Amino acid sequence: MQAQPNVNEGVYIYRSASNRVGSTVSTFNLISGNQGNGVKMGDNLDCAHNVIVGNRIGVNRLGLGALGNSNSGVKMFYAPSNTVGTGDGRNIISGNDLLGVYIEGSNATGNQVQNNYIGLNALGNSAIANEDGGVEVSGAPANVIGGTGTLGNVISGNGEVGVYVVGRGSRDNVVVGNRIGLSAAGTGAISNDGNGVWVAYGAGFNYIGTTNVSATNVIAGNREAGVRVYHATNNFIAGNSIFSNGLLGIDIDALGVSTNDDDDPDVGANMIQNYPVLFSATTGAVSSVRVSGRLNSIPLKSYRLEFFLNDAPDASGYGEGQVPLGVSNMTADADGDLSFYNFSFG
């Protein structure tokens, strides 16, 4: 199939609300090969409540090869409260020259990106890369990437980062329930070439994961870190399954393991939070796991400690977190110490 490109966007929704592009039935729009974005929505508060559902954007008719748009697959530019994908209507957003989905600007709030294949073919078993990454949220607040149940996206096989949250205006965004770096079936890696999730350059108060077990991100197989936080603080990372990434599972501040220090006085990405040190981990007689260790951090503060089991040790010596065992909320004493002894799980 050969592209017959439109000079600009394939579909442009300009200052218009409550439009629908696509269908949840077997027919679909093929929005590919255009010289601009596949679908663009913008650029003010009037461009709201539009739904992009069941389309193939940046791929060929079969959804098995690239026919990329020259910019991004879907761009929401200062456009709020739009929906890209639904529980019964997946978009295939792959093969584009820039990003799969790009959310930009202070008005671009309340958008939902859910149940899409971003960077994969229509079967979910092979990469068709968006060259600059899967999803980027730039200077935009309170958007949701993923969701519970069938609302999670598969964001894999992209040329750079899986999900990139960047800029001072990017706060209160939620990334939950996605597979990032894996096939749709979750049976093997289809790597994003960068980090699985990267939060950077002033982005704060974002949520990567959740305490809701039905909305766990599985972040695995990426070529760099599972989650990286750089020049950004007050970001919540919890309830994820993170394993088999090329670098650390969670990497805060400078690349590589940050040094623990007494009472954790640092400034920097997520305040360069100290990590707990394990003294022992043993299996019990009835398939339980017992863990002992210590965290030293800011005195008299409360901390959420998550414990995981992994199929294999991480080559770095600082393991990732594959299978959740349990959680404990504890408070450090006046010296900043928080000790746990023979915590039992299973």
CSV table of N, CA and C in Angstrom, one decimal, residues 56-138:
chain,number,residue,atom,x,y,z
A,56,ARG,N,-6.9,2.9,12.9
A,56,ARG,CA,-5.6,2.6,12.6
A,56,ARG,C,-4.8,3.8,12.1
A,57,ILE,N,-3.8,4.2,12.9
A,57,ILE,CA,-3.2,5.5,12.8
A,57,ILE,C,-1.7,5.3,12.6
A,58,GLY,N,-1.2,5.5,11.4
A,58,GLY,CA,0.2,5.3,11.2
A,58,GLY,C,0.6,3.9,10.7
A,59,VAL,N,-0.4,3.1,10.5
A,59,VAL,CA,-0.1,1.7,10.0
A,59,VAL,C,-0.8,1.5,8.7
A,60,ASN,N,-0.5,0.3,8.0
A,60,ASN,CA,-1.3,0.0,6.8
A,60,ASN,C,-2.6,-0.6,7.2
A,61,ARG,N,-3.4,-1.0,6.1
A,61,ARG,CA,-4.8,-1.4,6.3
A,61,ARG,C,-4.8,-2.6,7.2
A,62,LEU,N,-3.9,-3.6,7.1
A,62,LEU,CA,-3.9,-4.8,7.9
A,62,LEU,C,-3.4,-4.5,9.3
A,63,GLY,N,-2.8,-3.4,9.5
A,63,GLY,CA,-2.2,-3.1,10.8
A,63,GLY,C,-0.9,-3.8,11.1
A,64,LEU,N,-0.3,-4.3,10.1
A,64,LEU,CA,0.9,-5.1,10.3
A,64,LEU,C,2.2,-4.5,9.8
A,65,GLY,N,2.1,-3.3,9.2
A,65,GLY,CA,3.3,-2.6,8.8
A,65,GLY,C,3.1,-1.1,8.9
A,66,ALA,N,4.2,-0.3,8.9
A,66,ALA,CA,4.1,1.1,9.0
A,66,ALA,C,3.7,1.8,7.8
A,67,LEU,N,2.9,2.8,8.0
A,67,LEU,CA,2.5,3.8,6.9
A,67,LEU,C,2.4,5.1,7.7
A,68,GLY,N,3.5,5.6,8.2
A,68,GLY,CA,3.5,6.6,9.2
A,68,GLY,C,3.0,8.0,8.8
A,69,ASN,N,2.4,8.7,9.7
A,69,ASN,CA,2.2,10.1,9.6
A,69,ASN,C,3.5,10.8,9.9
A,70,SER,N,3.7,12.0,9.3
A,70,SER,CA,5.0,12.7,9.4
A,70,SER,C,5.2,13.3,10.8
A,71,ASN,N,4.2,13.6,11.5
A,71,ASN,CA,4.3,14.1,12.9
A,71,ASN,C,3.8,13.0,13.8
A,72,SER,N,2.9,13.3,14.7
A,72,SER,CA,2.5,12.3,15.7
A,72,SER,C,1.2,11.6,15.2
A,73,GLY,N,0.9,10.5,15.9
A,73,GLY,CA,-0.3,9.8,15.5
A,73,GLY,C,-1.5,10.6,16.0
A,74,VAL,N,-1.6,11.0,17.2
A,74,VAL,CA,-2.7,11.8,17.8
A,74,VAL,C,-2.0,12.9,18.6
A,75,LYS,N,-2.5,14.1,18.3
A,75,LYS,CA,-2.0,15.3,19.1
A,75,LYS,C,-3.1,16.0,19.7
A,76,MET,N,-3.1,16.3,21.0
A,76,MET,CA,-4.0,17.1,21.7
A,76,MET,C,-3.3,18.4,22.2
A,77,PHE,N,-3.6,19.5,21.5
A,77,PHE,CA,-2.8,20.7,21.7
A,77,PHE,C,-3.7,21.7,22.4
A,78,TYR,N,-3.5,22.0,23.7
A,78,TYR,CA,-4.3,22.8,24.5
A,78,TYR,C,-5.8,22.4,24.4
A,79,ALA,N,-6.1,21.2,24.3
A,79,ALA,CA,-7.4,20.6,24.2
A,79,ALA,C,-7.7,19.7,25.3
A,80,PRO,N,-8.8,20.0,26.1
A,80,PRO,CA,-9.1,19.2,27.3
A,80,PRO,C,-10.2,18.2,27.1
A,81,SER,N,-10.2,17.2,28.0
A,81,SER,CA,-11.3,16.3,28.2
A,81,SER,C,-11.7,15.5,27.0
A,82,ASN,N,-10.7,15.1,26.2
A,82,ASN,CA,-10.9,14.2,25.1
A,82,ASN,C,-10.5,12.8,25.4
A,83,THR,N,-11.0,11.8,24.6
A,83,THR,CA,-10.8,10.4,24.9
A,83,THR,C,-10.2,9.8,23.6
A,84,VAL,N,-9.0,9.1,23.8
A,84,VAL,CA,-8.4,8.3,22.8
A,84,VAL,C,-8.4,6.9,23.1
A,85,GLY,N,-9.3,6.1,22.5
A,85,GLY,CA,-9.5,4.7,22.9
A,85,GLY,C,-10.6,4.5,24.0
A,86,THR,N,-11.3,3.4,23.8
A,86,THR,CA,-12.3,3.1,24.9
A,86,THR,C,-12.2,1.6,25.2
A,87,GLY,N,-12.9,1.2,26.2
A,87,GLY,CA,-12.7,-0.2,26.6
A,87,GLY,C,-13.1,-1.2,25.5
A,88,ASP,N,-14.0,-0.8,24.6
A,88,ASP,CA,-14.4,-1.7,23.5
A,88,ASP,C,-14.0,-1.1,22.1
A,89,GLY,N,-13.1,-0.2,22.1
A,89,GLY,CA,-12.7,0.4,20.8
A,89,GLY,C,-11.2,0.8,20.9
A,90,ARG,N,-10.3,-0.1,20.5
A,90,ARG,CA,-8.9,0.2,20.6
A,90,ARG,C,-8.5,0.9,19.3
A,91,ASN,N,-7.6,1.9,19.4
A,91,ASN,CA,-6.8,2.4,18.3
A,91,ASN,C,-5.5,1.7,18.2
A,92,ILE,N,-5.0,1.5,17.0
A,92,ILE,CA,-3.6,1.1,16.8
A,92,ILE,C,-2.9,2.4,16.4
A,93,ILE,N,-1.9,2.8,17.2
A,93,ILE,CA,-1.2,4.1,16.9
A,93,ILE,C,0.2,3.8,16.9
A,94,SER,N,0.7,3.5,15.7
A,94,SER,CA,2.1,3.0,15.6
A,94,SER,C,2.7,3.5,14.2
A,95,GLY,N,4.0,3.5,14.1
A,95,GLY,CA,4.7,3.7,12.9
A,95,GLY,C,4.8,5.2,12.5
A,96,ASN,N,4.5,6.1,13.5
A,96,ASN,CA,4.5,7.5,13.1
A,96,ASN,C,5.9,8.1,13.3
A,97,ASP,N,6.2,9.2,12.6
A,97,ASP,CA,7.6,9.7,12.6
A,97,ASP,C,8.0,10.4,13.9
A,98,LEU,N,7.0,10.9,14.6
A,98,LEU,CA,7.3,11.5,15.9
A,98,LEU,C,6.7,10.6,17.0
A,99,LEU,N,5.7,11.1,17.7
A,99,LEU,CA,5.1,10.3,18.9
A,99,LEU,C,3.9,9.6,18.5
A,100,GLY,N,3.6,8.6,19.3
A,100,GLY,CA,2.3,8.0,19.1
A,100,GLY,C,1.1,8.9,19.5
A,101,VAL,N,1.2,9.4,20.8
A,101,VAL,CA,0.2,10.3,21.3
A,101,VAL,C,0.9,11.4,22.0
A,102,TYR,N,0.6,12.7,21.7
A,102,TYR,CA,1.2,13.9,22.2
A,102,TYR,C,0.2,14.8,22.8
A,103,ILE,N,0.3,15.0,24.2
A,103,ILE,CA,-0.6,15.9,24.9
A,103,ILE,C,0.2,17.1,25.3
A,104,GLU,N,-0.2,18.3,24.9
A,104,GLU,CA,0.7,19.5,25.1
A,104,GLU,C,-0.1,20.7,25.5
A,105,GLY,N,0.4,21.4,26.5
A,105,GLY,CA,-0.2,22.7,26.9
A,105,GLY,C,-1.0,22.7,28.1
A,106,SER,N,-1.1,23.8,28.8
A,106,SER,CA,-1.7,24.0,30.1
A,106,SER,C,-3.2,23.7,30.0
A,107,ASN,N,-3.9,23.9,28.9
A,107,ASN,CA,-5.3,23.6,28.7
A,107,ASN,C,-5.6,22.1,28.4
A,108,ALA,N,-4.5,21.4,28.1
A,108,ALA,CA,-4.7,20.0,27.7
A,108,ALA,C,-4.8,19.2,29.0
A,109,THR,N,-5.9,19.2,29.6
A,109,THR,CA,-6.2,18.6,30.9
A,109,THR,C,-7.4,17.7,30.8
A,110,GLY,N,-7.4,16.6,31.6
A,110,GLY,CA,-8.5,15.7,31.7
A,110,GLY,C,-8.7,14.8,30.5
A,111,ASN,N,-7.7,14.7,29.7
A,111,ASN,CA,-7.7,13.8,28.6
A,111,ASN,C,-7.4,12.3,29.0
A,112,GLN,N,-8.0,11.4,28.3
A,112,GLN,CA,-7.9,10.0,28.7
A,112,GLN,C,-7.3,9.2,27.5
A,113,VAL,N,-6.3,8.4,27.7
A,113,VAL,CA,-5.7,7.6,26.6
A,113,VAL,C,-5.7,6.2,27.2
A,114,GLN,N,-6.6,5.3,26.5
A,114,GLN,CA,-6.9,4.0,27.1
A,114,GLN,C,-7.1,2.9,26.1
A,115,ASN,N,-6.7,1.7,26.4
A,115,ASN,CA,-6.9,0.5,25.6
A,115,ASN,C,-6.4,0.6,24.2
A,116,ASN,N,-5.2,1.3,24.0
A,116,ASN,CA,-4.6,1.4,22.7
A,116,ASN,C,-3.4,0.5,22.6
A,117,TYR,N,-3.0,0.1,21.4
A,117,TYR,CA,-1.7,-0.4,21.1
A,117,TYR,C,-0.9,0.8,20.6
A,118,ILE,N,0.2,1.1,21.2
A,118,ILE,CA,1.0,2.3,20.9
A,118,ILE,C,2.4,1.8,20.6
A,119,GLY,N,2.8,1.6,19.4
A,119,GLY,CA,4.1,1.1,19.0
A,119,GLY,C,4.1,-0.3,18.6
A,120,LEU,N,2.9,-0.9,18.5
A,120,LEU,CA,2.7,-2.4,18.2
A,120,LEU,C,1.9,-2.5,16.9
A,121,ASN,N,2.0,-3.7,16.3
A,121,ASN,CA,1.0,-4.0,15.3
A,121,ASN,C,-0.3,-4.4,15.8
A,122,ALA,N,-1.3,-4.7,14.9
A,122,ALA,CA,-2.7,-4.9,15.3
A,122,ALA,C,-2.8,-6.2,16.1
A,123,LEU,N,-1.9,-7.1,16.0
A,123,LEU,CA,-1.9,-8.3,16.8
A,123,LEU,C,-1.3,-8.2,18.2
A,124,GLY,N,-0.6,-7.1,18.4
A,124,GLY,CA,0.1,-6.9,19.6
A,124,GLY,C,1.3,-7.7,19.9
A,125,ASN,N,1.9,-8.3,18.8
A,125,ASN,CA,3.0,-9.2,19.0
A,125,ASN,C,4.3,-8.8,18.4
A,126,SER,N,4.3,-7.6,17.8
A,126,SER,CA,5.5,-7.2,17.1
A,126,SER,C,5.6,-5.6,17.1
A,127,ALA,N,6.8,-5.1,17.1
A,127,ALA,CA,6.9,-3.6,17.1
A,127,ALA,C,6.7,-3.0,15.7
A,128,ILE,N,6.0,-1.8,15.7
A,128,ILE,CA,6.0,-0.9,14.6
A,128,ILE,C,6.2,0.5,15.3
A,129,ALA,N,7.4,0.9,15.4
A,129,ALA,CA,7.8,1.9,16.3
A,129,ALA,C,7.3,3.3,15.9
A,130,ASN,N,6.8,4.1,16.9
A,130,ASN,CA,6.7,5.5,16.8
A,130,ASN,C,8.1,6.0,17.1
A,131,GLU,N,8.7,6.7,16.2
A,131,GLU,CA,10.1,7.0,16.3
A,131,GLU,C,10.6,7.8,17.5
A,132,ASP,N,9.8,8.7,17.9
A,132,ASP,CA,10.2,9.6,19.1
A,132,ASP,C,9.6,9.1,20.4
A,133,GLY,N,8.9,8.0,20.4
A,133,GLY,CA,8.3,7.5,21.7
A,133,GLY,C,6.8,7.3,21.6
A,134,GLY,N,6.3,6.6,22.7
A,134,GLY,CA,4.9,6.2,22.7
A,134,GLY,C,4.0,7.3,23.0
A,135,VAL,N,4.0,7.8,24.3
A,135,VAL,CA,3.1,8.9,24.8
A,135,VAL,C,4.0,10.0,25.4
A,136,GLU,N,3.7,11.2,25.1
A,136,GLU,CA,4.4,12.4,25.8
A,136,GLU,C,3.3,13.3,26.3
A,137,VAL,N,3.4,13.7,27.6
A,137,VAL,CA,2.6,14.7,28.2
A,137,VAL,C,3.5,15.8,28.6
A,138,SER,N,3.4,17.0,27.9
A,138,SER,CA,4.3,18.1,28.0
A,138,SER,C,3.6,19.3,28.5
